[in-house]
Amino acid sequence: MTTPREIAIKLIEATSMLGDPRAEDPLVPALSQADYYRIACHMLFVCRRCGTCCTTGDPIKLREDDIRRIARHLRITPSRAMKRYAARRVSETGKSFLAMKHTRPCRFYDPSAKGCRIYEARPWSCRIFPFLGIYGSEDAVKVHTSCPGSIEAVRALTQALSELKESGYRSTDDPDAVRRARRWFDDALLRLSPE
């Protein structure tokens, strides 16, 4: 397990030299400082099973691989999973997207266990909540005050960064160290993917 301090150190390194071509890595997508902070917070996030996101999230967006994974998990065909659990919706901009049918609460939310009955196969949009994806589209980290895990993650990162600053820890000007830290965050994002 990675500690808040270790994540904070990597965050400081990854956000050093932003915009400096010497630190660019063709194998790692260019991210903003806010993106790195969101990934760091997400790495520290621990779901407290409060059920808020499962009972208020709408729409719960789906990808084709979400349908296949849910179907495998439930031991049904993808076409049956699509028919039972998915619906096409249209965004405000007129773009069609796939979403879970019957949200609020999510039909896979189990109120007695305060959790998801398909957690291992949960959709991508659920995996990246609360810090990544559409939830982090602004230029800052959004703290979801109704989500205890969100608050705890931000506090842990803020405290670790503060302690490093107080100890005199400084950012780096070593392009190799910056690239290694950015790859580390890119690997963390890849680990979120279930397949």
PDB file of C-alpha atoms in Angstrom:
ATOM      1  CA  MET A   1       0.000   0.000   0.000  1.00  0.00           C
ATOM      2  CA  THR A   2       1.206   3.459  -0.869  1.00  0.00           C
ATOM      3  CA  THR A   3       1.181   6.013   1.937  1.00  0.00           C
ATOM      4  CA  PRO A   4      -0.106   9.590   1.638  1.00  0.00           C
ATOM      5  CA  ARG A   5       3.494  10.788   2.052  1.00  0.00           C
ATOM      6  CA  GLU A   6       4.722   8.630  -0.852  1.00  0.00           C
ATOM      7  CA  ILE A   7       1.885   9.841  -3.056  1.00  0.00           C
ATOM      8  CA  ALA A   8       2.581  13.452  -2.071  1.00  0.00           C
ATOM      9  CA  ILE A   9       6.268  13.079  -2.968  1.00  0.00           C
ATOM     10  CA  LYS A  10       5.365  11.636  -6.376  1.00  0.00           C
ATOM     11  CA  LEU A  11       2.822  14.437  -6.849  1.00  0.00           C
ATOM     12  CA  ILE A  12       5.430  17.107  -6.174  1.00  0.00           C
ATOM     13  CA  GLU A  13       7.822  15.410  -8.598  1.00  0.00           C
ATOM     14  CA  ALA A  14       5.202  14.899 -11.332  1.00  0.00           C
ATOM     15  CA  THR A  15       4.044  18.511 -11.184  1.00  0.00           C
ATOM     16  CA  SER A  16       7.580  19.871 -11.262  1.00  0.00           C
ATOM     17  CA  MET A  17       8.638  21.265 -14.614  1.00  0.00           C
ATOM     18  CA  LEU A  18       5.086  21.366 -16.064  1.00  0.00           C
ATOM     19  CA  GLY A  19       5.326  22.752 -19.586  1.00  0.00           C
ATOM     20  CA  ASP A  20       9.089  22.185 -19.732  1.00  0.00           C
ATOM     21  CA  PRO A  21       9.894  20.165 -22.881  1.00  0.00           C
ATOM     22  CA  ARG A  22      12.864  18.517 -21.123  1.00  0.00           C
ATOM     23  CA  ALA A  23      10.437  16.638 -18.859  1.00  0.00           C
ATOM     24  CA  GLU A  24       8.007  15.539 -21.574  1.00  0.00           C
ATOM     25  CA  ASP A  25       7.520  11.821 -22.107  1.00  0.00           C
ATOM     26  CA  PRO A  26       6.015  10.586 -25.390  1.00  0.00           C
ATOM     27  CA  LEU A  27       4.638   7.519 -23.582  1.00  0.00           C
ATOM     28  CA  VAL A  28       2.677   9.516 -21.005  1.00  0.00           C
ATOM     29  CA  PRO A  29      -0.220  11.828 -21.873  1.00  0.00           C
ATOM     30  CA  ALA A  30       0.244  15.462 -20.911  1.00  0.00           C
ATOM     31  CA  LEU A  31      -1.794  16.224 -17.800  1.00  0.00           C
ATOM     32  CA  SER A  32      -2.474  19.423 -15.898  1.00  0.00           C
ATOM     33  CA  GLN A  33      -1.492  20.041 -12.304  1.00  0.00           C
ATOM     34  CA  ALA A  34      -5.149  19.591 -11.295  1.00  0.00           C
ATOM     35  CA  ASP A  35      -5.210  16.225 -13.093  1.00  0.00           C
ATOM     36  CA  TYR A  36      -2.251  14.973 -11.043  1.00  0.00           C
ATOM     37  CA  TYR A  37      -3.898  16.180  -7.825  1.00  0.00           C
ATOM     38  CA  ARG A  38      -7.122  14.369  -8.770  1.00  0.00           C
ATOM     39  CA  ILE A  39      -5.238  11.133  -9.456  1.00  0.00           C
ATOM     40  CA  ALA A  40      -3.379  11.478  -6.152  1.00  0.00           C
ATOM     41  CA  CYS A  41      -6.645  12.010  -4.269  1.00  0.00           C
ATOM     42  CA  HIS A  42      -8.218   9.065  -6.048  1.00  0.00           C
ATOM     43  CA  MET A  43      -5.298   6.849  -5.021  1.00  0.00           C
ATOM     44  CA  LEU A  44      -5.995   7.761  -1.394  1.00  0.00           C
ATOM     45  CA  PHE A  45      -9.759   7.351  -1.698  1.00  0.00           C
ATOM     46  CA  VAL A  46     -11.357   4.605   0.374  1.00  0.00           C
ATOM     47  CA  CYS A  47     -15.064   4.041  -0.144  1.00  0.00           C
ATOM     48  CA  ARG A  48     -16.871   4.305   3.209  1.00  0.00           C
ATOM     49  CA  ARG A  49     -19.962   2.609   1.800  1.00  0.00           C
ATOM     50  CA  CYS A  50     -22.252   5.493   2.694  1.00  0.00           C
ATOM     51  CA  GLY A  51     -24.313   4.845  -0.453  1.00  0.00           C
ATOM     52  CA  THR A  52     -24.631   8.502  -1.438  1.00  0.00           C
ATOM     53  CA  CYS A  53     -23.197   8.063  -4.936  1.00  0.00           C
ATOM     54  CA  CYS A  54     -25.244   4.879  -5.480  1.00  0.00           C
ATOM     55  CA  THR A  55     -28.489   6.547  -4.455  1.00  0.00           C
ATOM     56  CA  THR A  56     -28.035   9.972  -6.056  1.00  0.00           C
ATOM     57  CA  GLY A  57     -25.935   9.355  -9.169  1.00  0.00           C
ATOM     58  CA  ASP A  58     -27.811   9.978 -12.379  1.00  0.00           C
ATOM     59  CA  PRO A  59     -26.965   9.171 -15.040  1.00  0.00           C
ATOM     60  CA  ILE A  60     -24.602   6.285 -14.366  1.00  0.00           C
ATOM     61  CA  LYS A  61     -22.771   6.222 -17.664  1.00  0.00           C
ATOM     62  CA  LEU A  62     -21.785   2.904 -19.185  1.00  0.00           C
ATOM     63  CA  ARG A  63     -19.243   1.741 -21.722  1.00  0.00           C
ATOM     64  CA  GLU A  64     -19.539  -1.337 -23.902  1.00  0.00           C
ATOM     65  CA  ASP A  65     -16.925  -3.137 -21.771  1.00  0.00           C
ATOM     66  CA  ASP A  66     -19.004  -2.351 -18.661  1.00  0.00           C
ATOM     67  CA  ILE A  67     -21.905  -4.291 -20.174  1.00  0.00           C
ATOM     68  CA  ARG A  68     -19.654  -7.257 -21.001  1.00  0.00           C
ATOM     69  CA  ARG A  69     -18.123  -7.262 -17.512  1.00  0.00           C
ATOM     70  CA  ILE A  70     -21.531  -7.026 -15.795  1.00  0.00           C
ATOM     71  CA  ALA A  71     -22.843  -9.828 -18.029  1.00  0.00           C
ATOM     72  CA  ARG A  72     -19.887 -12.066 -17.130  1.00  0.00           C
ATOM     73  CA  HIS A  73     -20.346 -11.276 -13.453  1.00  0.00           C
ATOM     74  CA  LEU A  74     -24.070 -12.082 -13.566  1.00  0.00           C
ATOM     75  CA  ARG A  75     -23.513 -15.067 -15.891  1.00  0.00           C
ATOM     76  CA  ILE A  76     -25.833 -13.778 -18.588  1.00  0.00           C
ATOM     77  CA  THR A  77     -25.243 -12.810 -22.213  1.00  0.00           C
ATOM     78  CA  PRO A  78     -24.107  -9.285 -23.047  1.00  0.00           C
ATOM     79  CA  SER A  79     -27.279  -8.751 -25.099  1.00  0.00           C
ATOM     80  CA  ARG A  80     -29.413  -9.706 -22.115  1.00  0.00           C
ATOM     81  CA  ALA A  81     -27.386  -7.420 -19.820  1.00  0.00           C
ATOM     82  CA  MET A  82     -27.805  -4.604 -22.344  1.00  0.00           C
ATOM     83  CA  LYS A  83     -31.553  -5.132 -22.509  1.00  0.00           C
ATOM     84  CA  ARG A  84     -31.986  -5.393 -18.725  1.00  0.00           C
ATOM     85  CA  TYR A  85     -29.589  -2.776 -17.450  1.00  0.00           C
ATOM     86  CA  ALA A  86     -28.704  -0.254 -20.159  1.00  0.00           C
ATOM     87  CA  ALA A  87     -30.490   2.475 -22.073  1.00  0.00           C
ATOM     88  CA  ARG A  88     -29.463   5.016 -24.682  1.00  0.00           C
ATOM     89  CA  ARG A  89     -29.752   8.598 -23.509  1.00  0.00           C
ATOM     90  CA  VAL A  90     -29.106  11.917 -25.165  1.00  0.00           C
ATOM     91  CA  SER A  91     -26.939  14.578 -23.550  1.00  0.00           C
ATOM     92  CA  GLU A  92     -27.763  18.284 -23.461  1.00  0.00           C
ATOM     93  CA  THR A  93     -25.511  18.688 -26.486  1.00  0.00           C
ATOM     94  CA  GLY A  94     -27.497  16.066 -28.420  1.00  0.00           C
ATOM     95  CA  LYS A  95     -24.857  13.340 -28.172  1.00  0.00           C
ATOM     96  CA  SER A  96     -26.081   9.796 -27.524  1.00  0.00           C
ATOM     97  CA  PHE A  97     -24.553   7.794 -24.694  1.00  0.00           C
ATOM     98  CA  LEU A  98     -25.158   4.550 -22.866  1.00  0.00           C
ATOM     99  CA  ALA A  99     -26.371   4.703 -19.259  1.00  0.00           C
ATOM    100  CA  MET A 100     -27.712   2.449 -16.557  1.00  0.00           C
ATOM    101  CA  LYS A 101     -31.488   2.034 -16.534  1.00  0.00           C
ATOM    102  CA  HIS A 102     -33.350   2.751 -13.317  1.00  0.00           C
ATOM    103  CA  THR A 103     -30.937   4.933 -11.379  1.00  0.00           C
ATOM    104  CA  ARG A 104     -31.635   6.633  -8.063  1.00  0.00           C
ATOM    105  CA  PRO A 105     -30.882   4.337  -6.452  1.00  0.00           C
ATOM    106  CA  CYS A 106     -28.759   2.186  -8.693  1.00  0.00           C
ATOM    107  CA  ARG A 107     -30.444  -1.177  -9.049  1.00  0.00           C
ATOM    108  CA  PHE A 108     -27.226  -2.875  -7.890  1.00  0.00           C
ATOM    109  CA  TYR A 109     -27.107  -0.920  -4.638  1.00  0.00           C
ATOM    110  CA  ASP A 110     -27.873  -3.092  -1.616  1.00  0.00           C
ATOM    111  CA  PRO A 111     -29.182  -0.827   1.185  1.00  0.00           C
ATOM    112  CA  SER A 112     -28.906  -3.560   3.826  1.00  0.00           C
ATOM    113  CA  ALA A 113     -25.191  -4.033   3.093  1.00  0.00           C
ATOM    114  CA  LYS A 114     -24.679  -0.375   2.133  1.00  0.00           C
ATOM    115  CA  GLY A 115     -22.803  -1.430  -0.941  1.00  0.00           C
ATOM    116  CA  CYS A 116     -22.736  -2.561  -4.516  1.00  0.00           C
ATOM    117  CA  ARG A 117     -23.802  -6.110  -5.326  1.00  0.00           C
ATOM    118  CA  ILE A 118     -21.562  -6.099  -8.420  1.00  0.00           C
ATOM    119  CA  TYR A 119     -18.638  -4.139  -6.955  1.00  0.00           C
ATOM    120  CA  GLU A 120     -15.974  -6.218  -8.753  1.00  0.00           C
ATOM    121  CA  ALA A 121     -17.784  -5.615 -12.065  1.00  0.00           C
ATOM    122  CA  ARG A 122     -18.980  -2.061 -11.377  1.00  0.00           C
ATOM    123  CA  PRO A 123     -19.035   0.386 -14.312  1.00  0.00           C
ATOM    124  CA  TRP A 124     -16.058   2.557 -15.195  1.00  0.00           C
ATOM    125  CA  SER A 125     -17.901   5.722 -14.121  1.00  0.00           C
ATOM    126  CA  CYS A 126     -18.276   4.208 -10.637  1.00  0.00           C
ATOM    127  CA  ARG A 127     -14.595   3.180 -10.546  1.00  0.00           C
ATOM    128  CA  ILE A 128     -13.404   6.701 -11.229  1.00  0.00           C
ATOM    129  CA  PHE A 129     -15.773   8.484  -8.844  1.00  0.00           C
ATOM    130  CA  PRO A 130     -15.278  10.812  -6.970  1.00  0.00           C
ATOM    131  CA  PHE A 131     -12.159  12.496  -8.381  1.00  0.00           C
ATOM    132  CA  LEU A 132     -11.749  11.497 -12.015  1.00  0.00           C
ATOM    133  CA  GLY A 133     -13.811  11.660 -15.188  1.00  0.00           C
ATOM    134  CA  ILE A 134     -16.690  14.074 -15.517  1.00  0.00           C
ATOM    135  CA  TYR A 135     -16.477  14.747 -11.791  1.00  0.00           C
ATOM    136  CA  GLY A 136     -13.075  16.384 -12.172  1.00  0.00           C
ATOM    137  CA  SER A 137     -13.603  18.381 -15.341  1.00  0.00           C
ATOM    138  CA  GLU A 138     -12.888  21.731 -13.753  1.00  0.00           C
ATOM    139  CA  ASP A 139      -9.405  23.066 -13.094  1.00  0.00           C
ATOM    140  CA  ALA A 140      -9.346  21.995  -9.446  1.00  0.00           C
ATOM    141  CA  VAL A 141     -10.045  19.014  -7.238  1.00  0.00           C
ATOM    142  CA  LYS A 142     -13.722  18.811  -6.312  1.00  0.00           C
ATOM    143  CA  VAL A 143     -14.432  17.635  -2.800  1.00  0.00           C
ATOM    144  CA  HIS A 144     -17.789  15.875  -2.636  1.00  0.00           C
ATOM    145  CA  THR A 145     -19.000  16.955   0.786  1.00  0.00           C
ATOM    146  CA  SER A 146     -21.622  14.202   0.849  1.00  0.00           C
ATOM    147  CA  CYS A 147     -18.882  11.577   0.375  1.00  0.00           C
ATOM    148  CA  PRO A 148     -16.857  10.870   3.539  1.00  0.00           C
ATOM    149  CA  GLY A 149     -14.142   9.059   1.567  1.00  0.00           C
ATOM    150  CA  SER A 150     -13.698  12.115  -0.673  1.00  0.00           C
ATOM    151  CA  ILE A 151     -13.181  14.383   2.329  1.00  0.00           C
ATOM    152  CA  GLU A 152     -10.745  11.950   3.971  1.00  0.00           C
ATOM    153  CA  ALA A 153      -8.655  11.560   0.805  1.00  0.00           C
ATOM    154  CA  VAL A 154      -8.269  15.312   0.317  1.00  0.00           C
ATOM    155  CA  ARG A 155      -7.394  15.787   3.986  1.00  0.00           C
ATOM    156  CA  ALA A 156      -4.767  13.030   3.873  1.00  0.00           C
ATOM    157  CA  LEU A 157      -3.110  14.479   0.773  1.00  0.00           C
ATOM    158  CA  THR A 158      -3.257  18.044   2.094  1.00  0.00           C
ATOM    159  CA  GLN A 159      -1.697  16.960   5.392  1.00  0.00           C
ATOM    160  CA  ALA A 160       1.075  14.974   3.665  1.00  0.00           C
ATOM    161  CA  LEU A 161       1.885  17.912   1.383  1.00  0.00           C
ATOM    162  CA  SER A 162       1.924  20.284   4.349  1.00  0.00           C
ATOM    163  CA  GLU A 163       4.279  18.015   6.307  1.00  0.00           C
ATOM    164  CA  LEU A 164       6.630  17.754   3.336  1.00  0.00           C
ATOM    165  CA  LYS A 165       6.644  21.528   2.924  1.00  0.00           C
ATOM    166  CA  GLU A 166       7.376  22.003   6.639  1.00  0.00           C
ATOM    167  CA  SER A 167      10.258  19.513   6.410  1.00  0.00           C
ATOM    168  CA  GLY A 168      11.783  21.538   3.582  1.00  0.00           C
ATOM    169  CA  TYR A 169      11.030  19.069   0.794  1.00  0.00           C
ATOM    170  CA  ARG A 170      11.405  20.795  -2.564  1.00  0.00           C
ATOM    171  CA  SER A 171      10.327  20.038  -6.103  1.00  0.00           C
ATOM    172  CA  THR A 172      12.873  18.617  -8.497  1.00  0.00           C
ATOM    173  CA  ASP A 173      14.477  20.006 -11.618  1.00  0.00           C
ATOM    174  CA  ASP A 174      15.633  16.560 -12.755  1.00  0.00           C
ATOM    175  CA  PRO A 175      13.700  15.703 -15.959  1.00  0.00           C
ATOM    176  CA  ASP A 176      14.274  11.960 -15.431  1.00  0.00           C
ATOM    177  CA  ALA A 177      12.756  12.072 -11.939  1.00  0.00           C
ATOM    178  CA  VAL A 178       9.788  14.030 -13.277  1.00  0.00           C
ATOM    179  CA  ARG A 179       9.209  11.522 -16.090  1.00  0.00           C
ATOM    180  CA  ARG A 180       9.419   8.599 -13.625  1.00  0.00           C
ATOM    181  CA  ALA A 181       6.830  10.250 -11.376  1.00  0.00           C
ATOM    182  CA  ARG A 182       4.515  10.947 -14.304  1.00  0.00           C
ATOM    183  CA  ARG A 183       4.819   7.317 -15.450  1.00  0.00           C
ATOM    184  CA  TRP A 184       4.007   6.252 -11.891  1.00  0.00           C
ATOM    185  CA  PHE A 185       0.744   8.223 -12.031  1.00  0.00           C
ATOM    186  CA  ASP A 186      -0.014   6.894 -15.521  1.00  0.00           C
ATOM    187  CA  ASP A 187       0.456   3.344 -14.205  1.00  0.00           C
ATOM    188  CA  ALA A 188      -1.916   4.146 -11.325  1.00  0.00           C
ATOM    189  CA  LEU A 189      -4.572   5.154 -13.851  1.00  0.00           C
ATOM    190  CA  LEU A 190      -4.045   1.954 -15.815  1.00  0.00           C
ATOM    191  CA  ARG A 191      -4.563  -0.099 -12.655  1.00  0.00           C
ATOM    192  CA  LEU A 192      -8.078   1.369 -12.346  1.00  0.00           C
ATOM    193  CA  SER A 193      -9.094  -0.382 -15.541  1.00  0.00           C
ATOM    194  CA  PRO A 194     -10.679  -3.760 -14.829  1.00  0.00           C
ATOM    195  CA  GLU A 195      -9.472  -5.349 -18.060  1.00  0.00           C
TER     196      GLU A 195
END
